[in-house]
Amino acid sequence: MATLYEGYTLCGVGPVQNSSNIGILGVEQGGDIDHVLVTDTSRSITVYKVKGVTSYAINTFLKQGQIISCPAVFNTQSQEYVVVTDDRVVRVWKEDDVNLEKAFKATVSADVLKVLSATDSEPVVLFCCGAVRFLDSLLASPQQPMEDVLTEDEIIRWSTIVKAEHQLVILFSTEQRGEHCLYVQRFNPNTLVKHRFETEPGLSAPISFSATCRGSNIHLLYLYLNGSVYESVLPFRSSSTGAEGVQALSRSLCLSLPLGEEKLMSGAAVVLDEAHVAVVGFPHPSAGACKDYLCIWNTHFQTLQASKEMAGRIYSQLWCYSGKLYVPHGKMLSVIPFDCQKSSLAAAMGKQKQTSQSESKSCRFVTSWTSQSCTDVTQTTEIKSRMSTRNVSDLSIIPTSAVEDVQAEVGEFIRRTPQADLQLAAGRVALELVSRSQTDANFYPQCAFLLLLETRYLCYSVCPELLSLAMVKKDFHLCQIAFQIFSDIPEAVTCACLKTILSTPDLEMETVNLDMDSVIFMKELTQAHSRSDEEGGQLNGFCHPALESDVSDTPSNKLQRDPFALDMSCPVGLHKGALLNEVLQTAYSDRSLLPHLKDLTVPQVIVFLQYLRFLYLKYSHDAHKQIRALRTPSISQIIDWVCLLLDAHFTVLAVAPEAKRLVFDLHKFVRSQVKLYAELGKIEGSLQVLKSSKQSEDFGMYAIQVIELF
Amino acid sequence: MGEFKVHRVRFFDYMPSGIRALAFNGDTERMAVARMDGSVEIFHCSDRFFQEKIIPGREQCGIEGLSWVGERLFSAGLNGGITEYDLTNQKVKYTIDAYKIPWYTFLILCFYHLNLDRQKSRIVSLSWHTSGSKIAAGMMDMIQIFNVETGHSIHRMLADRGVGTSRSKECVVWSVVYLSDGTIVSGDSVGMVKLWDDQTGTLIKSHNVTKCDVLALSVSQNEDSLVAGTSEGTVVQFQFVSMVLGKDDKEWVRTRTFKNHTHDIRAVAEITTAVVSGGMDAQLVVKPLLDKIEVRSAASALRKIHFPHRRLVFCARNSGLMLFQYPGHLELWRLGESEGKGIPGSSLFVKRNPEKLLHLKVKGEDHIRCSAVSPCGEWIVYSTASSLRLYRLHCDNNNVSITKISKLPKVLSSANQLCFSSDSSHLFSASTQSSVHIVSLSQSGCKFVGTLKPKSGSHQAIHLLAASEDGEWLASANSDHEVHIYNLQTRKAHCTVPVYSSAVTAMGIHPTTNCLFMMYADQQMCEYSIEQKQYTDWSRTVQRKGLHRLWMERDTPCLNVMFNPQNPSHVILHDTYMLCIIDQSLPLPDDKTQFYNQLTLKSLTEDQRKSHSHAFKVCKTFKDILCVELISDQSLVVVERPLEDVATQLPAPIKQKKFAT
């Protein structure tokens, strides 16, 4: 999972001229990993040291009347800063030169678009005409003529430099009469390849680009205003050396962002790692109309991983340097540290990876998600176009009609829509239904939700409000199904649900209609208890070590009750138990779950712990093995939850009188386990001795040895 | 407790001989075992399978079949001879060359003079019907039933040959069993166990048991269970059970398979509660049938008997010599010498390697029955069934020579057991009727002194002799479980130890107290004061408190009792798997005590050890022990014969295709 941490404001953003989507000229990597170079649209260039939550700055100002043409960059090779002012004046200065007037400057023969610099390599100067020069060679003869690479009315919209394996590649996109092209400039040998972006009717130019180098390919990610994020893969080394003609740029859709009702004007995306993309300017899927969100999306699973609201106007600008996002919004530039855990299946699925049963199930959904998103791009685009028309016609009744009509319509919609289209459509319908339910207290189409869930195309990220809505409506059946199907429920929501389940009285719970399989499992489990009691003890001569060892230290207590033989009645009702089992089987990560677990009240914790202990005891009596159920919590899941609960509430439990017995029992259990392991350790030791003694056995036909008897 | 220097000896190349035939006598609970070298052994099945009697074999004497007739034991050999054994004196009674036809197997129930129709084919196996009027014979490719009175063939039943390449090979019917209800069971080289009807001569049922040969068959006494031994080393059990519960309609059903052998199983027998099998790998395996055992005990455990329950190694205590008894020869070795000292568990530097001084071949065809070396190392004696030879050994530095003592007294024609007095001045020779002859030894030769006779008048052969250190007493134990003690000064019987139900497996007279310490086959132990003619207090305490469960569960008998002259309270014992020192001054362990506590004690401090110690100090460092002896310099000689070494010297087993090999 990705996390967005608390950010802070780095600096203000100067007054915005016109309606452009540019807040500041640029943020560039400084000389050090935690230094950034911010170039303001006004006349200042500032070096910030961004470390933790503090920052310091060195400002460099330009003289009145001078205009900075492009963001300043740092030349790591010469430890100098480079900036271009007034389109043609290249200025180079060192850190201690505060006055730019005294710095080295050279006037070149053509308008400079941008100076591009990558770490440990020579900066490259990109001219507006498309010509490219290394800074060194340019400064050696500033007045050298520049060739025109681009046609007269072709304007460079965006440019970047990518470096890998000591090889530099310059990418820039151009616009010419509504046609958008991408140029790839490679060096040594110098080649320039032109690609044409695919255009669709009604689709304007990409508004944001982000290029990264992975392996031997450049991955270019670009965002359109309609929320589509495409990825194109370009080979690092050109196969066709300076091939003539314009090549179409093959692309694949890797994310489609939800759109709000308002028309979007700006937005930006930046690649964080192989699986994560940060997007600013697009609405949060569940936050309604407000669009000013910074979100981290997982492109593999198309799930929302983290989000943060951004106040003020959003620009089409977003930078990412060494674990921090730089977002200009409103009148400020914010620094937001983030953390993306390596996006493996294990991380995405949380704890579920360990469990055997649920794993296979949840994985199945995941594969369908990835295969959908990765394989057939053209198909997806078709679907989108088809769907957009159909959506309007079919489900326009949602905001107004009665519950029954809506449910019937949704059923019909699911039946009619082809499977491939459903994946995208189901989420959209669910979103609409949820938003109406939230506003209209009398509207709650449970059947429609269940139908949508049954398509198995919903996940938490697609429709985050669904689960909390179900909790508010106390629709535990829906909750159960959602728990079974969603593999990406955030820990906070899991905890909120857990709290609701625990606080609902058993009586109310028993009337709820639940998945039969889980209820049967609970029934069998509680019956297995009485059955084994009738048999008069445990099978297989099972004898807990605690029974023997505790005789000496607490004889009186021992006589009264034995924690492992008695108290085998289920502390919660069957239905509550079944729901708790679903919670136990959800995916989570310890670190994220722990703070939310603290929200539970002490009585809730005690009941839950008692239930977990009950489950554990049942499991240690092998009762569950006789029960055939599809989904059962595994013993490691139970133990993990016990540990987490104790971690979260230990101090409270230690002083709460009503928890004393429970904690005491658990302590005893742990002690017996420790003893068992100590004994096992001893056995291991003696086995090692046996092994070594066996090895020393071989002495040939005759030896004189010394033995000692005690 | 103490350190011991141990000579670990593994160069005694003892090879147990393969088992060829088994015969169980249900009335006396005795199992007779015939081996490839012609020896016959009698095991007492209800006395922990103690090997009561050994009748040594002879060269060129192959036994093919064994049979009990009442309490008489007969064997049939490859050469057509039939032998009856004198079990009292443990020797061959007589051999008659009954038929000059080579019988491959002969199962004798009683002697008839038969004139069967002349057979072109060899008869491989035979079985009598209980009526005595019919006999079934397994041959090449067929089984024939003969009428005994007329000698004519009643039925001829053809056994199928194998399929494929083995089609060209004859099917040998290795074994037949004629059941009283007229069913004939056959085991053949194709791997089939077949059931035939003797009335119609037709096949009732056939079971494919193995891909190799079914070599042996045996039926239980009440004919409800049948076991078959194969050349793969598996034993397959069939049971006669009704297919429908409560109905009388019974069928032979294959029930269990055991695999405890590595080589051909040549003989199987079902006893009351177990299946006994033996074969080329020379081990006798007793596999208990758990459905016939009610309580878990030593009898319910799998038992494998690898080594004889007699001593084959003798040590000359005072001169560091060892005598190895092989069936056909004796070897005399001198132990090596070490240099320096070592910590417990370490090996010492061997300054001088052990040395073979003598290789003494037996004259004649008989195998050695017993042998002994005198404590001083000067005398060597051995006896076969027909002769006894006494040698005097001269050791001048590196020159070893022996002289045979020529004029032996007539009483020394043969001995069942031999023993020297501790000062090497006398030789005791156990003879017939439980009597012991005393012969005095001197430079000039040997002289008959007298004969010790028991008061009981038992005729059983003596299998153990023990002389006291001071030369006052001699104890003898015979197969009737009698232990007689003689006063050597008066040469009269002194007393008899109360007879116990189990056989004595080892005994020794304590050098200072003159108490006789006896070990029994059921793992009990007794200490009997010779002077007071009663059990000692310690012995009574042991009997009252009982021995530890783990001690009682050991499955090999103790074969030697020794005493430590430096610590009179110590008794040293050993069986095949352990060496034990009993400290009579320490408390006895009860069943709650940790019995094998040496590792625990090792980890404790000196003070703590005292509270944890008990009388039984068991050392499990050694395994497959043939002999332990304490020699005069306080070091122990442990002669091991690792079973892996035995296995490497066995012929290769039938090759079986295994995956990944």
JSON list of N, CA and C in Angstrom, two decimals, chain A residues 697 699-710, chain B residues 1-2 4 6-8 10 336 345-346 348 598 617:
[
{"chain": "A", "resi": 697, "resn": "GLU", "atom": "N", "xyz": [31.29, -42.19, 15.29]},
{"chain": "A", "resi": 697, "resn": "GLU", "atom": "CA", "xyz": [31.28, -43.62, 15.49]},
{"chain": "A", "resi": 697, "resn": "GLU", "atom": "C", "xyz": [32.34, -44.34, 14.66]},
{"chain": "A", "resi": 699, "resn": "PHE", "atom": "N", "xyz": [35.44, -45.46, 13.52]},
{"chain": "A", "resi": 699, "resn": "PHE", "atom": "CA", "xyz": [36.85, -45.41, 13.93]},
{"chain": "A", "resi": 699, "resn": "PHE", "atom": "C", "xyz": [37.63, -46.57, 13.34]},
{"chain": "A", "resi": 700, "resn": "GLY", "atom": "N", "xyz": [37.01, -47.31, 12.43]},
{"chain": "A", "resi": 700, "resn": "GLY", "atom": "CA", "xyz": [37.73, -48.45, 11.85]},
{"chain": "A", "resi": 700, "resn": "GLY", "atom": "C", "xyz": [37.49, -49.70, 12.66]},
{"chain": "A", "resi": 701, "resn": "MET", "atom": "N", "xyz": [38.47, -50.55, 12.66]},
{"chain": "A", "resi": 701, "resn": "MET", "atom": "CA", "xyz": [38.28, -51.86, 13.28]},
{"chain": "A", "resi": 701, "resn": "MET", "atom": "C", "xyz": [38.63, -51.88, 14.76]},
{"chain": "A", "resi": 702, "resn": "TYR", "atom": "N", "xyz": [39.46, -50.93, 15.18]},
{"chain": "A", "resi": 702, "resn": "TYR", "atom": "CA", "xyz": [39.94, -51.00, 16.55]},
{"chain": "A", "resi": 702, "resn": "TYR", "atom": "C", "xyz": [40.23, -49.61, 17.07]},
{"chain": "A", "resi": 703, "resn": "ALA", "atom": "N", "xyz": [39.88, -49.36, 18.30]},
{"chain": "A", "resi": 703, "resn": "ALA", "atom": "CA", "xyz": [40.23, -48.09, 18.93]},
{"chain": "A", "resi": 703, "resn": "ALA", "atom": "C", "xyz": [40.25, -48.30, 20.43]},
{"chain": "A", "resi": 704, "resn": "ILE", "atom": "N", "xyz": [41.04, -47.50, 21.08]},
{"chain": "A", "resi": 704, "resn": "ILE", "atom": "CA", "xyz": [41.00, -47.50, 22.54]},
{"chain": "A", "resi": 704, "resn": "ILE", "atom": "C", "xyz": [40.42, -46.17, 22.95]},
{"chain": "A", "resi": 705, "resn": "GLN", "atom": "N", "xyz": [39.28, -46.20, 23.58]},
{"chain": "A", "resi": 705, "resn": "GLN", "atom": "CA", "xyz": [38.57, -44.98, 23.91]},
{"chain": "A", "resi": 705, "resn": "GLN", "atom": "C", "xyz": [38.39, -44.87, 25.40]},
{"chain": "A", "resi": 706, "resn": "VAL", "atom": "N", "xyz": [38.05, -43.68, 25.82]},
{"chain": "A", "resi": 706, "resn": "VAL", "atom": "CA", "xyz": [37.76, -43.46, 27.24]},
{"chain": "A", "resi": 706, "resn": "VAL", "atom": "C", "xyz": [36.27, -43.15, 27.35]},
{"chain": "A", "resi": 707, "resn": "ILE", "atom": "N", "xyz": [35.58, -43.86, 28.21]},
{"chain": "A", "resi": 707, "resn": "ILE", "atom": "CA", "xyz": [34.18, -43.51, 28.46]},
{"chain": "A", "resi": 707, "resn": "ILE", "atom": "C", "xyz": [34.06, -43.16, 29.92]},
{"chain": "A", "resi": 708, "resn": "GLU", "atom": "N", "xyz": [33.05, -42.39, 30.23]},
{"chain": "A", "resi": 708, "resn": "GLU", "atom": "CA", "xyz": [32.82, -42.01, 31.61]},
{"chain": "A", "resi": 708, "resn": "GLU", "atom": "C", "xyz": [31.37, -42.30, 31.95]},
{"chain": "A", "resi": 709, "resn": "LEU", "atom": "N", "xyz": [31.18, -42.94, 33.06]},
{"chain": "A", "resi": 709, "resn": "LEU", "atom": "CA", "xyz": [29.82, -43.19, 33.52]},
{"chain": "A", "resi": 709, "resn": "LEU", "atom": "C", "xyz": [29.59, -42.37, 34.78]},
{"chain": "A", "resi": 710, "resn": "PHE", "atom": "N", "xyz": [28.40, -41.88, 34.96]},
{"chain": "A", "resi": 710, "resn": "PHE", "atom": "CA", "xyz": [28.10, -41.01, 36.10]},
{"chain": "A", "resi": 710, "resn": "PHE", "atom": "C", "xyz": [27.19, -41.73, 37.08]},
{"chain": "B", "resi": 1, "resn": "MET", "atom": "N", "xyz": [31.44, -41.48, 39.22]},
{"chain": "B", "resi": 1, "resn": "MET", "atom": "CA", "xyz": [31.36, -42.95, 39.14]},
{"chain": "B", "resi": 1, "resn": "MET", "atom": "C", "xyz": [32.64, -43.50, 38.53]},
{"chain": "B", "resi": 2, "resn": "GLY", "atom": "N", "xyz": [33.02, -43.01, 37.43]},
{"chain": "B", "resi": 2, "resn": "GLY", "atom": "CA", "xyz": [34.32, -43.46, 36.98]},
{"chain": "B", "resi": 2, "resn": "GLY", "atom": "C", "xyz": [34.54, -43.50, 35.50]},
{"chain": "B", "resi": 4, "resn": "PHE", "atom": "N", "xyz": [36.48, -45.39, 32.25]},
{"chain": "B", "resi": 4, "resn": "PHE", "atom": "CA", "xyz": [36.99, -46.69, 31.82]},
{"chain": "B", "resi": 4, "resn": "PHE", "atom": "C", "xyz": [37.72, -46.52, 30.51]},
{"chain": "B", "resi": 6, "resn": "VAL", "atom": "N", "xyz": [38.39, -48.29, 27.17]},
{"chain": "B", "resi": 6, "resn": "VAL", "atom": "CA", "xyz": [37.64, -49.32, 26.45]},
{"chain": "B", "resi": 6, "resn": "VAL", "atom": "C", "xyz": [38.38, -49.71, 25.18]},
{"chain": "B", "resi": 7, "resn": "HIS", "atom": "N", "xyz": [38.64, -50.97, 25.04]},
{"chain": "B", "resi": 7, "resn": "HIS", "atom": "CA", "xyz": [39.16, -51.49, 23.76]},
{"chain": "B", "resi": 7, "resn": "HIS", "atom": "C", "xyz": [37.95, -51.81, 22.90]},
{"chain": "B", "resi": 8, "resn": "ARG", "atom": "N", "xyz": [37.74, -51.01, 21.89]},
{"chain": "B", "resi": 8, "resn": "ARG", "atom": "CA", "xyz": [36.60, -51.31, 21.00]},
{"chain": "B", "resi": 8, "resn": "ARG", "atom": "C", "xyz": [37.11, -52.17, 19.86]},
{"chain": "B", "resi": 10, "resn": "ARG", "atom": "N", "xyz": [36.35, -54.43, 16.56]},
{"chain": "B", "resi": 10, "resn": "ARG", "atom": "CA", "xyz": [35.37, -54.72, 15.50]},
{"chain": "B", "resi": 10, "resn": "ARG", "atom": "C", "xyz": [35.94, -55.68, 14.48]},
{"chain": "B", "resi": 336, "resn": "GLY", "atom": "N", "xyz": [45.60, -54.40, 21.63]},
{"chain": "B", "resi": 336, "resn": "GLY", "atom": "CA", "xyz": [46.57, -53.33, 21.41]},
{"chain": "B", "resi": 336, "resn": "GLY", "atom": "C", "xyz": [46.88, -52.58, 22.69]},
{"chain": "B", "resi": 345, "resn": "GLY", "atom": "N", "xyz": [35.25, -39.71, 26.14]},
{"chain": "B", "resi": 345, "resn": "GLY", "atom": "CA", "xyz": [34.70, -39.51, 24.80]},
{"chain": "B", "resi": 345, "resn": "GLY", "atom": "C", "xyz": [35.76, -39.47, 23.73]},
{"chain": "B", "resi": 346, "resn": "SER", "atom": "N", "xyz": [37.01, -39.37, 24.13]},
{"chain": "B", "resi": 346, "resn": "SER", "atom": "CA", "xyz": [38.07, -39.27, 23.13]},
{"chain": "B", "resi": 346, "resn": "SER", "atom": "C", "xyz": [38.69, -40.63, 22.87]},
{"chain": "B", "resi": 348, "resn": "LEU", "atom": "N", "xyz": [42.21, -42.75, 22.32]},
{"chain": "B", "resi": 348, "resn": "LEU", "atom": "CA", "xyz": [43.62, -42.64, 22.69]},
{"chain": "B", "resi": 348, "resn": "LEU", "atom": "C", "xyz": [44.49, -43.06, 21.51]},
{"chain": "B", "resi": 598, "resn": "GLN", "atom": "N", "xyz": [22.18, -40.96, 31.87]},
{"chain": "B", "resi": 598, "resn": "GLN", "atom": "CA", "xyz": [23.59, -40.58, 31.78]},
{"chain": "B", "resi": 598, "resn": "GLN", "atom": "C", "xyz": [23.78, -39.19, 31.19]},
{"chain": "B", "resi": 617, "resn": "LYS", "atom": "N", "xyz": [23.48, -47.74, 35.74]},
{"chain": "B", "resi": 617, "resn": "LYS", "atom": "CA", "xyz": [24.23, -46.80, 34.92]},
{"chain": "B", "resi": 617, "resn": "LYS", "atom": "C", "xyz": [24.41, -47.43, 33.55]}
]
